[in-house]
mmCIF file of C-alpha atoms in Angstrom:
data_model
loop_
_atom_site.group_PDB
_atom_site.id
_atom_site.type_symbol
_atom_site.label_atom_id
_atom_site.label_comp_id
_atom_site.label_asym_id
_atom_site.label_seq_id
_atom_site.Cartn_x
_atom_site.Cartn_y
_atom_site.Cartn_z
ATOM 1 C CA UNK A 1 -44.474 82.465 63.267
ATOM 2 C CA UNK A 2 -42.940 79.833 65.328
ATOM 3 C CA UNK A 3 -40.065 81.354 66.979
ATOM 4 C CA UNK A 4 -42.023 84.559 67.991
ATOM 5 C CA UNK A 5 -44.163 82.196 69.719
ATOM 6 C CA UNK A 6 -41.989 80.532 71.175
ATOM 7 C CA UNK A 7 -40.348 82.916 72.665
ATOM 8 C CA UNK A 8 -43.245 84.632 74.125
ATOM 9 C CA UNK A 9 -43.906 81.182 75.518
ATOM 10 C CA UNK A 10 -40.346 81.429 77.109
ATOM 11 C CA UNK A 11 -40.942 84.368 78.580
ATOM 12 C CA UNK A 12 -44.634 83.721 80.030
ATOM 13 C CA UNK A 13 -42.462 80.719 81.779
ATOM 14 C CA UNK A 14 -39.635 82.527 82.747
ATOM 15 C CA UNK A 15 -42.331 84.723 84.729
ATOM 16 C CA UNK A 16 -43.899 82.069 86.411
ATOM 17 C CA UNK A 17 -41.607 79.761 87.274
ATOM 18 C CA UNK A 18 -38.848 82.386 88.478
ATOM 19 C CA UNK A 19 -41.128 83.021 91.829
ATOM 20 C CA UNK A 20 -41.325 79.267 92.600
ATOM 21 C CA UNK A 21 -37.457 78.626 91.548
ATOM 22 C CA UNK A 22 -36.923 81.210 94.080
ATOM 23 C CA UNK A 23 -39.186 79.697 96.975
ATOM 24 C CA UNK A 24 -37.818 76.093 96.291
ATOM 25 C CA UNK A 25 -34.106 77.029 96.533
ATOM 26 C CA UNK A 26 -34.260 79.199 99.213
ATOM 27 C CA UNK A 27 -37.284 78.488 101.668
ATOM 28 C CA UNK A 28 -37.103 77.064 104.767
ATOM 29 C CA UNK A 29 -38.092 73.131 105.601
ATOM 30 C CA UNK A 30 -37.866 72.331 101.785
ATOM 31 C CA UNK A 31 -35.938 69.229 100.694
ATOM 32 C CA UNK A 32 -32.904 68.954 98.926
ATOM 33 C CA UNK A 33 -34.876 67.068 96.214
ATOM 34 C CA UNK A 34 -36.839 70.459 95.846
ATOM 35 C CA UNK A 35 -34.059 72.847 96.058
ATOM 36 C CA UNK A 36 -32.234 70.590 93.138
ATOM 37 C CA UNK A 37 -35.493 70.599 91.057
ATOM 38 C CA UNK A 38 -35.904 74.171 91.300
ATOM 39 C CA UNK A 39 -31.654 74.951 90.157
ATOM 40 C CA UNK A 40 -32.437 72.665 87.389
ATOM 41 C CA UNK A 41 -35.256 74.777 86.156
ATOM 42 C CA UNK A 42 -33.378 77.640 86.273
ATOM 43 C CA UNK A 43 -30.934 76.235 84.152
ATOM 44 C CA UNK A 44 -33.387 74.627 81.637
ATOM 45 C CA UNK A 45 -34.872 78.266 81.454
ATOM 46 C CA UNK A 46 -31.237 79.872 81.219
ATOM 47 C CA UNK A 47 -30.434 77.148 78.213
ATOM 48 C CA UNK A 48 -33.551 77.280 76.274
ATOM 49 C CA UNK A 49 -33.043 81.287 76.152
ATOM 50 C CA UNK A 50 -29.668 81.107 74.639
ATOM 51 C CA UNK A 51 -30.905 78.474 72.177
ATOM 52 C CA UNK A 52 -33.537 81.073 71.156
ATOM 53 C CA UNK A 53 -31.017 84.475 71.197
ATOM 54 C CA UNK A 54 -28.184 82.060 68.760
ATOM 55 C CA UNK A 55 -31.611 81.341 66.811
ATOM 56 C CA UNK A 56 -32.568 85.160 66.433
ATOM 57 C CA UNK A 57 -29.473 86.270 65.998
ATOM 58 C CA UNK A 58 -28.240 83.479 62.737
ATOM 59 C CA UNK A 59 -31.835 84.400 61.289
ATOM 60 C CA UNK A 60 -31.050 88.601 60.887
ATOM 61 C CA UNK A 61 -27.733 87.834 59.817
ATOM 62 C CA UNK A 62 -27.553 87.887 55.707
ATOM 63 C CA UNK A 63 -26.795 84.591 53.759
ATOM 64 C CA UNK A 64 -23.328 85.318 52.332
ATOM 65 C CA UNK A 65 -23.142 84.609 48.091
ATOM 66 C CA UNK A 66 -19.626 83.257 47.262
ATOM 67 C CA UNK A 67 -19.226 84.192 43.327
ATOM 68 C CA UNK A 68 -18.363 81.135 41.109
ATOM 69 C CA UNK A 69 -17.065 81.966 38.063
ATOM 70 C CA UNK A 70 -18.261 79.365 35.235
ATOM 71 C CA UNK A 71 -15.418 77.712 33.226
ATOM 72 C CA UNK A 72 -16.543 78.779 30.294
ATOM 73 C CA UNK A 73 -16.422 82.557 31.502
ATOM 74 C CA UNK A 74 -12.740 82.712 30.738
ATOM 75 C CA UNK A 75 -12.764 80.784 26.978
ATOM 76 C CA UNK A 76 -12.673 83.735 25.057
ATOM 77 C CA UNK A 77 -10.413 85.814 27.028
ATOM 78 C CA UNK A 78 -6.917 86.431 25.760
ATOM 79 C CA UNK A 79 -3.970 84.700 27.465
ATOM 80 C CA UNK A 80 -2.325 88.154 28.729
ATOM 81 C CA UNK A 81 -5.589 89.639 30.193
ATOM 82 C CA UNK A 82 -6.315 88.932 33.581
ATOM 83 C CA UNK A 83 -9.938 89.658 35.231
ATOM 84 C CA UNK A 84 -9.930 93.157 36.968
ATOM 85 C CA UNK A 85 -9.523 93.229 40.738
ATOM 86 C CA UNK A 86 -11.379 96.263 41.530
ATOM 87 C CA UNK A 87 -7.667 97.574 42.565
ATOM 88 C CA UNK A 88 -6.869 100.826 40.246
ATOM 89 C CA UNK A 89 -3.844 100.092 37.628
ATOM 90 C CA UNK A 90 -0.590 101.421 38.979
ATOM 91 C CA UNK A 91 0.294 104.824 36.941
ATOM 92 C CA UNK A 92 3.379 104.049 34.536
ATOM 93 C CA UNK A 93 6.567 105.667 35.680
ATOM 94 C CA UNK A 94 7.005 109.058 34.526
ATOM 95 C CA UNK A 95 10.026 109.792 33.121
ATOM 96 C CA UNK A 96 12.024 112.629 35.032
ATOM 97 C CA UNK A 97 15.885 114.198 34.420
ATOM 98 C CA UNK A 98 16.989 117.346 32.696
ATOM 99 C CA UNK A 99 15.703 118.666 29.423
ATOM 100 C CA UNK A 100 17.760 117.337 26.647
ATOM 101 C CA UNK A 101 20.733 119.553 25.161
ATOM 102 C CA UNK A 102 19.807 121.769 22.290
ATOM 103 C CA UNK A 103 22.640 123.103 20.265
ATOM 104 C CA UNK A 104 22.584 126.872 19.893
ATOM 105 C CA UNK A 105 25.436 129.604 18.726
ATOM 106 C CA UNK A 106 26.059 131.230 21.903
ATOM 107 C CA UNK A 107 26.713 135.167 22.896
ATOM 108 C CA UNK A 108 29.384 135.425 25.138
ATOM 109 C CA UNK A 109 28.875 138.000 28.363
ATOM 110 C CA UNK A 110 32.373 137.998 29.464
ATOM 111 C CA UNK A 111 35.939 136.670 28.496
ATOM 112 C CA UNK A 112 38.862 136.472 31.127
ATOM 113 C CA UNK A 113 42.451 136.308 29.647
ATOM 114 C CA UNK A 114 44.914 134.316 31.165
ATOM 115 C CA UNK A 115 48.704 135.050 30.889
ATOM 116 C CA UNK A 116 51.853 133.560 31.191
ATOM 117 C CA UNK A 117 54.945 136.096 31.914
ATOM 118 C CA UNK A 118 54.250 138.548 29.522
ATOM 119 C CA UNK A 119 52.523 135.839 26.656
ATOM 120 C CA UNK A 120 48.606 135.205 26.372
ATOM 121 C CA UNK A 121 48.148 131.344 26.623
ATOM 122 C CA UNK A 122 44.393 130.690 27.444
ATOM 123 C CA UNK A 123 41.017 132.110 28.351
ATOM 124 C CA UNK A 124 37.777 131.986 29.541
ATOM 125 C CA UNK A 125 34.123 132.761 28.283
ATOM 126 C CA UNK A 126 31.486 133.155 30.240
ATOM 127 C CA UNK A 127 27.517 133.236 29.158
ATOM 128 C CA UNK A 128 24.141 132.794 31.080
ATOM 129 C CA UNK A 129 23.519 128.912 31.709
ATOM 130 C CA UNK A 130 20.173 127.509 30.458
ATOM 131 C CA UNK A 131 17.679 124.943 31.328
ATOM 132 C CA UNK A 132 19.137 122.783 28.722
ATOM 133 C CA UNK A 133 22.830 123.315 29.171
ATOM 134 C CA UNK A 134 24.785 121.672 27.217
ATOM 135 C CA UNK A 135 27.947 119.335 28.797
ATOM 136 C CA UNK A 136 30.368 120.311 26.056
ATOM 137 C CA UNK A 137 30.583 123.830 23.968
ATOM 138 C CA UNK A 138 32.819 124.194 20.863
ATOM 139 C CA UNK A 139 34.783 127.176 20.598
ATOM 140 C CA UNK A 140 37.231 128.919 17.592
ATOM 141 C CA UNK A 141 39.395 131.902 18.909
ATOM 142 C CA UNK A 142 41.631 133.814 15.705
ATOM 143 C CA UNK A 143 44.019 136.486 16.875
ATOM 144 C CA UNK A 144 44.417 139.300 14.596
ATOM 145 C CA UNK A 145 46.851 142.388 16.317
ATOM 146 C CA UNK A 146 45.104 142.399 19.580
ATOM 147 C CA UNK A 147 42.041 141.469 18.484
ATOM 148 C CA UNK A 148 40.633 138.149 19.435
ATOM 149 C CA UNK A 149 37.304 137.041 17.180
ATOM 150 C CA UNK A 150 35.451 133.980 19.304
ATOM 151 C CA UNK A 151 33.063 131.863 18.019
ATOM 152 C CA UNK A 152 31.273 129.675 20.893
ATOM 153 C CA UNK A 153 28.511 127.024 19.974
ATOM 154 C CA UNK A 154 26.818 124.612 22.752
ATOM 155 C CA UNK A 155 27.340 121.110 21.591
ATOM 156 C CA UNK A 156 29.951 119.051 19.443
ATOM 157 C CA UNK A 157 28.814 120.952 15.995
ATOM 158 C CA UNK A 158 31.465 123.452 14.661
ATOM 159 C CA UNK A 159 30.357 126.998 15.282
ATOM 160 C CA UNK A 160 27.484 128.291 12.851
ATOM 161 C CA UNK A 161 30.025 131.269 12.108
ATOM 162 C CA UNK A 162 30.195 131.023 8.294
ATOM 163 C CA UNK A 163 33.465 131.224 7.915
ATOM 164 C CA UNK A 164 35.104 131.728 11.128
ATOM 165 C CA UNK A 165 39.055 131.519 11.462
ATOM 166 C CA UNK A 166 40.747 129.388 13.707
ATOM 167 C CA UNK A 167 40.742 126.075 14.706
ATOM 168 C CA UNK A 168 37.950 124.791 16.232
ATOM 169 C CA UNK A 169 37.971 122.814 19.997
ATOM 170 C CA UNK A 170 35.112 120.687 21.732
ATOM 171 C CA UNK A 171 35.541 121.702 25.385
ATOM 172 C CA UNK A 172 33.885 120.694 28.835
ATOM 173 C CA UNK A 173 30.994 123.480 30.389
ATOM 174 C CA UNK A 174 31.044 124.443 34.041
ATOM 175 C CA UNK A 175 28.340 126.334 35.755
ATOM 176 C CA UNK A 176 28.242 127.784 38.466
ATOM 177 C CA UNK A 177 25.393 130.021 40.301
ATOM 178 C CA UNK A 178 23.176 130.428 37.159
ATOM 179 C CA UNK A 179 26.698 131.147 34.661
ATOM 180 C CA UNK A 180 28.072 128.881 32.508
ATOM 181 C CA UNK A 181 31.854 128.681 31.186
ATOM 182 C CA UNK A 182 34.550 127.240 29.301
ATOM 183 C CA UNK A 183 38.379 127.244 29.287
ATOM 184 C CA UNK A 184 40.707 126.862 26.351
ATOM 185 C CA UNK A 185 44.202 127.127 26.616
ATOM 186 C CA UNK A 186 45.707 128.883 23.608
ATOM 187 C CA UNK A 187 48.095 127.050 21.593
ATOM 188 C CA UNK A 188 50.762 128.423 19.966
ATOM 189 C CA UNK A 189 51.594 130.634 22.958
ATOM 190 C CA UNK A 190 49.987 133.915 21.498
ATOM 191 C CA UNK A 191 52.265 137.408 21.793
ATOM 192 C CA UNK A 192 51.109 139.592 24.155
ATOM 193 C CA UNK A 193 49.844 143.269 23.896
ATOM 194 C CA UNK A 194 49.037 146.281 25.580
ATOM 195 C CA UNK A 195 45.362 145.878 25.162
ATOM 196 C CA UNK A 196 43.382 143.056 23.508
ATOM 197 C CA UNK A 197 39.493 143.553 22.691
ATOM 198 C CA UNK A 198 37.584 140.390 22.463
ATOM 199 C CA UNK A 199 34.861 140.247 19.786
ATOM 200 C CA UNK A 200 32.072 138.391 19.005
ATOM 201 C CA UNK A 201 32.432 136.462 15.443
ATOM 202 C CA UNK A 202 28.934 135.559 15.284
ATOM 203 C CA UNK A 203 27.884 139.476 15.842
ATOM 204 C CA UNK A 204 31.122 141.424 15.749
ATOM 205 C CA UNK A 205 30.287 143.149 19.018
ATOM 206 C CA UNK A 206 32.978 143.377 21.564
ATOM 207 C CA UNK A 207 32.899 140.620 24.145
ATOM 208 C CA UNK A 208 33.916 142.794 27.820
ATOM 209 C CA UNK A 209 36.751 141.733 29.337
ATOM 210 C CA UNK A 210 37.261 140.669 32.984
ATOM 211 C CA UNK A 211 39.859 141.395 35.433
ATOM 212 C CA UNK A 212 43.141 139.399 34.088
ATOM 213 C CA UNK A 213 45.057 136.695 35.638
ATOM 214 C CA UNK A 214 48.765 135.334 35.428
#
């Protein structure tokens, strides 16, 4: 109850003393002893305000509680567990990259023969790239007349063909727009003829042919 009265105290004397401040400092035929006692009352009135506002103003502001944690808070805690922050855990890195490669017998689309003079010495198969492609493809071509049986298998394994003819090679897949391939290069050189007709070992079906290429 104090400082409410005393600051309706300060104002009652800021009211009347403010007129005779005035009339002291600025009437005519007073003294300079006057017109110095009435600035200094002005000023006394002027401090003792500001005393009361910083007064006021430290009294609505809240005490601030600094948290002390107790020694003994920590005894039971295990070395490697630190006290939460409040912060949320960063997420743990998820991993990202292509699916792995799944080995799988493969059904050529399309097979392009390549020819030197008049001899067959390599081709290509084609099939529809996946997801999971595979870097490397193993492929088995046997020539019987002018038909070529080709086993293709994504992957390192030897081609799930039963028993499939030929010699078996682990060669590098391209792909390109959506279409995988791979090239093998024939070995003897193979003898050409009129017309060969690829087929699928794995199915029997024939394998069509694209436009040759010397």
């Amino acid at each position: 109850m104090a400082a409410p009265m005393f600051a309706f105290l300060l104002g009652l004397t800021w009211l009347v003393l403010t007129p005779v401040c005035v009339w002291l400092l600025f009437g005519r035929g007073h003294r300079s002893l006057l017109r110095v006692t009435g600035a200094l009352t002005l000023a006394a009135l002027q401090a003792a305000t500001m005393v009361v506002g910083f007064n006021q103003e430290a009294a609505r502001t809240p005490a601030r509680t600094v948290a002390v944690r107790a020694p003994h808070s920590d005894a039971g805690r295990p070395a490697d567990v630190r006290p939460s922050t409040g912060a949320a855990a960063a997420p743990s890195p998820v991993p990202t990259g292509s699916p792995a490669c799944e080995s799988r017998v493969l059904n050529p689309a399309a097979v392009r023969l390549s020819f030197q003079g008049r001899a067959l010495h390599g081709l290509t198969v084609y099939w529809p790239a996946s997801p999971a492609q595979c870097d490397t493809a193993t492929v088995a071509v046997h020539q019987a007349g002018h038909r070529l049986r080709i086993w293709v298998q994504e992957g390192a394994s030897v081609p799930r063909a039963g028993h499939h003819e030929g010699a078996a090679h682990n060669v590098p897949v391209r792909v390109e727009q959506g279409t995988a391939s791979l090239s093998l290069r024939l070995s003897p050189v193979t003898r050409h003829h009129r017309r060969y007709v690829a087929i699928n070992g794995q199915t029997g079906d024939k394998i069509p042919l694209r436009s040759r290429v010397s």
